[in-house]
Coordinates of C-alpha atoms and ligand atoms in Angstrom, one line a residue:
M1 CA 0.0 0.0 0.0
N2 CA 1.2 3.5 -0.8
L3 CA 1.0 5.1 2.6
Y4 CA 1.7 8.5 1.1
R5 CA -1.5 8.3 -0.8
L6 CA -3.3 8.1 2.5
A7 CA -1.3 10.9 4.1
R8 CA -1.4 13.2 1.2
P9 CA -5.0 14.6 1.6
F10 CA -4.0 15.6 5.1
A11 CA -0.6 17.0 4.0
F12 CA -2.4 19.1 1.3
T13 CA -4.7 20.7 3.9
L14 CA -1.6 22.3 5.4
E15 CA 0.0 25.4 4.0
A16 CA 2.8 24.1 1.7
E17 CA 5.8 25.0 3.8
R18 CA 4.1 23.6 7.0
A19 CA 3.5 20.4 5.1
H20 CA 7.1 20.3 4.1
R21 CA 8.2 20.7 7.8
A22 CA 5.7 18.1 8.9
T23 CA 7.1 15.7 6.3
I24 CA 10.6 16.1 7.5
A25 CA 9.4 15.6 11.1
A26 CA 7.6 12.4 10.1
L27 CA 10.6 11.1 8.3
K28 CA 12.7 11.7 11.3
L29 CA 10.3 9.8 13.5
T30 CA 10.3 6.7 11.3
P31 CA 13.0 4.1 11.9
T32 CA 15.8 4.3 9.3
R33 CA 15.7 1.5 6.9
H34 CA 18.8 0.2 5.2
P35 CA 18.9 1.3 1.5
P36 CA 17.2 -1.3 -0.6
H37 CA 19.1 -3.7 -2.8
F38 CA 19.0 -2.8 -6.5
P39 CA 19.9 -4.8 -9.6
K40 CA 23.5 -4.5 -10.8
S41 CA 22.4 -3.0 -14.1
L42 CA 21.4 0.2 -12.4
C43 CA 24.9 0.8 -10.9
S44 CA 27.1 3.2 -12.6
V45 CA 30.3 5.2 -12.0
V46 CA 30.1 9.0 -12.5
A47 CA 32.8 11.4 -11.6
G48 CA 34.6 8.5 -9.9
L49 CA 31.7 7.7 -7.6
K50 CA 29.7 4.5 -7.7
F51 CA 26.0 5.2 -7.7
P52 CA 23.7 2.2 -6.9
T53 CA 20.9 3.7 -9.0
P54 CA 20.7 6.8 -11.2
V55 CA 17.7 8.3 -9.4
G56 CA 18.7 10.9 -6.8
L57 CA 17.0 13.4 -4.6
A58 CA 17.5 17.0 -5.8
A59 CA 18.7 19.8 -3.6
G60 CA 16.2 21.9 -1.6
F61 CA 14.1 19.2 0.0
D62 CA 16.6 18.4 2.8
K63 CA 18.4 21.7 2.9
D64 CA 19.8 21.2 6.4
A65 CA 20.8 17.5 6.1
E66 CA 18.2 16.3 8.6
V67 CA 16.9 13.2 6.8
V68 CA 19.8 11.9 4.7
E69 CA 19.7 8.3 5.9
E70 CA 16.0 8.2 5.8
M71 CA 15.9 9.3 2.1
L72 CA 18.6 6.8 1.2
G73 CA 16.5 4.2 3.0
W74 CA 13.5 5.1 0.8
G75 CA 15.6 4.1 -2.2
F76 CA 17.1 7.3 -3.5
G77 CA 20.4 6.3 -5.2
F78 CA 22.0 9.5 -3.8
V79 CA 20.9 12.5 -1.8
E80 CA 21.9 16.1 -2.4
V81 CA 21.5 18.4 0.7
G82 CA 21.5 22.2 0.6
T83 CA 21.6 24.8 -0.6
L84 CA 23.8 25.6 2.4
T85 CA 25.2 29.1 2.8
P86 CA 28.2 29.9 5.0
R87 CA 26.0 31.7 7.6
E88 CA 22.4 30.8 8.7
Q89 CA 19.8 32.9 6.9
A90 CA 16.0 33.2 7.2
G91 CA 15.2 33.4 3.5
N92 CA 12.3 35.4 2.0
P93 CA 9.2 36.3 3.9
R94 CA 6.4 33.8 3.9
P95 CA 4.4 32.6 2.0
R96 CA 7.1 31.6 -0.3
L97 CA 6.2 28.0 -1.4
F98 CA 3.1 27.3 -3.5
R99 CA 1.6 24.1 -4.8
L100 CA 0.1 24.2 -8.3
R101 CA -1.9 21.1 -8.0
K102 CA -3.6 21.2 -11.4
D103 CA -0.3 21.6 -13.0
R104 CA 1.6 19.0 -10.8
A105 CA 4.0 21.8 -10.1
V106 CA 5.5 24.0 -7.4
V107 CA 6.6 27.7 -7.4
N108 CA 9.1 28.6 -4.7
R109 CA 10.9 31.7 -3.7
M110 CA 12.5 30.3 -0.5
G111 CA 15.7 32.4 -0.9
F112 CA 18.2 29.9 0.6
N113 CA 16.6 29.6 4.0
N114 CA 19.0 27.3 5.9
R115 CA 20.7 27.0 9.2
G116 CA 24.2 27.4 7.7
Q117 CA 27.1 25.2 6.8
P118 CA 28.5 24.7 10.3
S119 CA 25.4 23.1 11.7
A120 CA 24.9 20.8 8.6
Y121 CA 28.5 19.9 8.9
M122 CA 28.0 18.6 12.4
R123 CA 25.0 16.6 11.4
L124 CA 26.7 15.1 8.3
K125 CA 29.7 14.1 10.5
L126 CA 27.3 12.1 12.7
T127 CA 25.4 10.6 9.7
R128 CA 26.0 6.9 9.0
H129 CA 27.5 6.6 5.7
L130 CA 24.8 4.5 3.9
G131 CA 25.1 6.1 0.5
I132 CA 26.2 9.0 -1.7
V133 CA 25.6 12.4 -0.2
G134 CA 26.1 15.6 -2.3
V135 CA 26.4 19.0 -0.6
N136 CA 25.1 21.9 -2.5
V137 CA 26.6 25.3 -1.5
G138 CA 25.6 28.8 -2.2
A139 CA 26.2 32.5 -1.2
N140 CA 24.5 34.5 1.6
K141 CA 22.1 37.1 0.3
D142 CA 23.9 39.9 2.1
S143 CA 27.4 38.7 1.2
E144 CA 29.8 41.3 0.0
D145 CA 31.9 38.8 -1.8
R146 CA 29.8 35.9 -3.2
I147 CA 32.7 34.1 -4.8
A148 CA 34.4 34.0 -1.4
D149 CA 31.2 32.3 -0.1
Y150 CA 31.5 29.5 -2.7
V151 CA 35.2 29.1 -1.9
G152 CA 34.4 29.0 1.8
G153 CA 31.7 26.4 1.1
V154 CA 34.0 24.1 -0.8
R155 CA 36.6 24.4 2.0
A156 CA 34.1 23.9 4.8
M157 CA 32.1 21.0 3.4
S158 CA 34.6 18.9 1.5
D159 CA 35.1 16.6 4.5
V160 CA 31.5 15.5 4.7
A161 CA 30.6 15.5 1.0
D162 CA 30.8 12.7 -1.6
Y163 CA 30.4 15.5 -4.1
L164 CA 29.9 19.2 -3.9
T165 CA 27.5 21.3 -6.1
I166 CA 28.2 24.9 -6.9
N167 CA 24.7 26.4 -7.2
I168 CA 24.6 29.6 -9.2
S169 CA 21.2 29.0 -10.7
S170 CA 18.7 29.8 -8.0
P171 CA 16.4 32.6 -9.2
N172 CA 15.5 33.6 -5.6
T173 CA 18.8 35.4 -4.5
P174 CA 18.9 38.6 -6.5
G175 CA 21.9 38.7 -8.9
L176 CA 23.0 35.1 -8.2
R177 CA 22.3 33.9 -11.8
G178 CA 24.7 36.7 -12.9
L179 CA 27.5 34.3 -11.8
Q180 CA 26.7 32.3 -15.0
D181 CA 27.8 35.2 -17.1
Q182 CA 31.2 34.9 -18.9
G183 CA 33.6 36.9 -16.7
A184 CA 32.0 36.1 -13.4
L185 CA 31.8 32.4 -14.2
E186 CA 35.5 32.2 -15.2
E187 CA 36.5 34.0 -12.0
L188 CA 34.3 31.8 -9.8
L189 CA 35.4 28.5 -11.3
Q190 CA 39.1 29.6 -11.1
E191 CA 38.8 30.4 -7.4
V192 CA 36.8 27.1 -6.7
R193 CA 39.6 25.2 -8.5
K194 CA 42.2 26.8 -6.3
A195 CA 40.2 26.0 -3.1
R196 CA 39.9 22.3 -3.9
R197 CA 42.1 19.8 -2.2
A198 CA 44.0 17.2 -4.2
K199 CA 42.0 14.3 -2.9
G200 CA 38.8 16.3 -2.3
P201 CA 35.4 15.4 -3.6
P202 CA 34.3 16.0 -7.2
V203 CA 32.6 19.3 -7.9
F204 CA 29.4 19.7 -9.9
L205 CA 27.9 22.9 -11.3
K206 CA 24.2 23.5 -11.3
V207 CA 22.8 25.6 -14.1
A208 CA 19.5 27.3 -14.9
P209 CA 17.2 26.3 -17.7
D210 CA 16.7 29.9 -18.8
F211 CA 19.5 30.9 -21.1
E212 CA 20.5 32.6 -24.3
P213 CA 21.7 30.8 -27.4
G214 CA 25.4 30.1 -27.1
D215 CA 25.3 29.9 -23.3
P216 CA 25.5 26.1 -23.1
D217 CA 28.7 26.1 -25.3
R218 CA 30.3 28.8 -23.2
I219 CA 29.4 27.2 -19.8
V220 CA 30.5 23.7 -20.9
R221 CA 33.8 25.1 -22.1
A222 CA 34.4 27.0 -18.8
A223 CA 33.4 24.0 -16.8
I224 CA 35.8 21.7 -18.6
D225 CA 38.6 24.2 -18.6
H226 CA 38.3 24.6 -14.8
G227 CA 38.0 20.9 -14.0
I228 CA 34.3 20.8 -13.1
D229 CA 33.3 17.1 -12.8
A230 CA 29.6 17.2 -13.9
L231 CA 26.8 19.6 -14.8
I232 CA 23.4 19.5 -13.1
V233 CA 20.8 20.6 -15.7
S234 CA 18.7 22.2 -14.3
N235 CA 17.3 24.4 -11.6
T236 CA 13.8 25.9 -11.6
T237 CA 12.6 28.3 -14.4
I238 CA 11.5 31.9 -14.1
T239 CA 9.4 31.5 -17.2
R240 CA 5.8 30.5 -17.1
P241 CA 4.6 28.0 -19.6
D242 CA 0.7 27.8 -19.8
L243 CA -0.4 27.1 -16.2
R244 CA -3.9 26.3 -14.9
S245 CA -3.4 26.9 -11.1
K246 CA -4.1 30.1 -9.4
H247 CA -0.6 30.4 -7.9
G248 CA 1.0 30.3 -11.4
A249 CA 1.7 34.0 -11.3
E250 CA 3.6 34.0 -8.0
T251 CA 7.2 35.2 -8.3
G252 CA 9.8 32.5 -7.9
G253 CA 11.1 29.4 -9.6
L254 CA 8.7 26.9 -11.2
S255 CA 9.4 23.2 -11.0
G256 CA 7.5 20.0 -11.7
R257 CA 5.6 18.9 -14.8
P258 CA 5.6 22.2 -16.7
L259 CA 9.4 22.4 -16.4
K260 CA 9.9 19.0 -18.0
S261 CA 10.2 19.9 -21.7
L262 CA 12.3 22.9 -20.9
A263 CA 14.7 21.0 -18.7
L264 CA 14.9 18.2 -21.3
D265 CA 15.6 20.6 -24.1
A266 CA 18.3 22.3 -21.9
L267 CA 19.9 19.0 -21.2
R268 CA 20.0 18.2 -25.0
Q269 CA 21.7 21.5 -25.6
F270 CA 24.3 20.9 -22.9
R271 CA 24.8 17.4 -24.3
S272 CA 25.3 18.7 -27.8
A273 CA 27.8 21.3 -26.5
G274 CA 29.8 18.9 -24.4
G275 CA 29.3 15.4 -25.9
E276 CA 30.9 12.8 -23.7
Q277 CA 33.5 15.2 -22.3
I278 CA 31.5 16.1 -19.2
P279 CA 28.8 14.0 -17.4
L280 CA 25.3 15.5 -17.1
I281 CA 22.7 15.1 -14.3
G282 CA 19.2 15.7 -15.6
V283 CA 16.6 17.4 -13.3
G284 CA 13.3 19.0 -13.9
G285 CA 9.8 17.6 -14.1
I286 CA 10.8 13.9 -13.9
S287 CA 8.0 11.9 -12.5
T288 CA 7.8 8.5 -14.3
V289 CA 10.1 5.7 -15.6
D290 CA 9.5 7.1 -19.1
D291 CA 10.7 10.6 -18.1
A292 CA 13.9 9.2 -16.5
W293 CA 14.5 6.9 -19.5
E294 CA 14.1 9.8 -21.9
R295 CA 16.4 12.0 -19.9
I296 CA 19.1 9.3 -19.7
R297 CA 18.8 8.7 -23.4
A298 CA 19.2 12.4 -24.0
G299 CA 22.6 12.3 -22.2
A300 CA 22.0 12.3 -18.5
S301 CA 24.2 9.9 -16.6
L302 CA 22.0 10.4 -13.5
V303 CA 18.7 12.1 -12.8
Q304 CA 17.2 13.9 -9.7
V305 CA 13.7 14.3 -8.5
Y306 CA 12.0 16.8 -6.2
T307 CA 8.5 18.1 -7.1
A308 CA 7.1 14.8 -8.2
M309 CA 7.8 13.5 -4.7
V310 CA 5.5 16.2 -3.3
Y311 CA 2.6 14.6 -5.3
E312 CA 3.7 10.9 -5.2
G313 CA 5.6 10.5 -2.0
P314 CA 9.2 9.3 -1.4
G315 CA 8.5 5.8 -2.8
I316 CA 8.8 7.4 -6.2
A317 CA 12.6 6.9 -6.3
R318 CA 12.4 3.2 -5.9
R319 CA 9.5 2.9 -8.3
I320 CA 11.4 4.7 -11.0
A321 CA 14.7 2.8 -10.4
Q322 CA 12.9 -0.6 -10.5
G323 CA 11.1 0.4 -13.7
L324 CA 14.4 1.4 -15.3
A325 CA 15.9 -2.0 -14.4
R326 CA 12.9 -3.8 -15.9
R327 CA 13.1 -1.8 -19.1
L328 CA 16.9 -2.3 -19.4
K329 CA 16.3 -6.0 -19.3
R330 CA 13.5 -5.9 -21.8
E331 CA 15.6 -3.9 -24.2
G332 CA 18.6 -6.3 -23.7
M333 CA 20.8 -3.7 -22.2
G334 CA 23.2 -4.7 -19.4
S335 CA 23.8 -1.3 -17.8
I336 CA 22.6 2.3 -17.5
A337 CA 25.9 3.4 -19.1
Q338 CA 24.8 1.8 -22.4
L339 CA 21.6 3.9 -22.3
V340 CA 23.3 7.3 -21.6
G341 CA 23.1 9.5 -24.7
S342 CA 21.8 6.8 -26.9
E343 CA 18.9 8.8 -28.6
Ligands
FMN1 C1 10.8 24.1 -2.7 C2 12.0 24.0 -3.5 C3 13.3 24.4 -3.0 C4 14.4 24.2 -3.8 N1 15.6 24.6 -3.2 C5 16.7 24.4 -3.9 C6 18.0 24.8 -3.4 O1 18.1 25.2 -2.2 N2 19.1 24.6 -4.2 C7 19.0 24.1 -5.4 O2 20.1 23.9 -6.1 N3 17.9 23.7 -6.0 C8 16.7 23.9 -5.3 N4 15.5 23.6 -5.8 C9 15.5 23.1 -7.2 C10 15.5 21.5 -7.3 O3 16.6 21.0 -6.8 C11 15.3 21.1 -8.8 O4 16.4 21.6 -9.5 C12 14.0 21.7 -9.5 O5 13.0 21.7 -8.5 C13 13.6 20.9 -10.7 O6 13.3 19.5 -10.4 P1 11.8 19.0 -10.1 O7 11.0 19.5 -11.2 O8 12.0 17.5 -10.0 O9 11.4 19.6 -8.8 C14 14.3 23.7 -5.1 C15 13.1 23.3 -5.6 C16 12.0 23.4 -4.8 C17 10.7 22.9 -5.4

């Protein structure tokens, strides 16, 4: 039985952010299960890390690294915590999280609310190492030197991260996406490179789906030149495809089903810019086995999910992973690696 189906009507009576807090609290109360066993065909090595399945939890759900073990126990192949800023910050005023039920979407303008890197560091230090944990780092809103915040994040969190993500694609910190521009990106990546330790974790860069023609080529080139290990495509969009829900016009980043085609198209553009030179992680509107399959065929070595989990519950990761394994078998493929970029 899908327990989440039973709990969802109750969760949906709560204001969206309260429902999120209640979900985290409920997850903390349930005994941690060991991560499920998955077929070998789902296992792949990306950026030197061995992922048991290609279906991960996207950043933003567990910003403060409170339920990492629980989410691995639910069957996510990896969990990305954050975005974490050097100092604790409150984020934007509420309400700042909206469910768009008719569109199976969410709009958020959270603005990097989080308790800061030091407190997450302590929690991650105490976390049992049951699977791959990525740490997504960002800059404080009032920071005078944003690049220094990223450098600080890389230094502070390397110890407790299997990989780090440099997130310059949130639409909710004014000016942050400007770091994707040519000069700023070069400077940022150069400084990040200097801050990395020789045997430190791989570093991924998370990009926005809203860009100008030519941006994917430029970003891929800069990422490769500066030793970035993978690109996460993509964050939420500030555009508004046709939406039916009343919250569609709220300011913030849109995620979920209406983001799907945009994020897929973005992934294809990054794949055609980088080929096999840099691995890609596909995110945005993935909610079914077919969605994940299509994203991997389009060039994603891994995928991540967030908004679909709001509507379907945390069992979604396992369902998608098992569906991928069945389909690989049906198509006579021995591994996910064979599928990557095969379209
Ligand atoms: C409420 C909410 C908060 C988010 N917070 C972050 C964040 O802190 N850092 C980040 O890199 N992405 C954040 N994201 C973006 C997701 O990681 C993901 O890139 C995006 O939602 C698209 O995937 P989805 O359609 O499966 O949700 C957030 C998304 C949502 C819905």
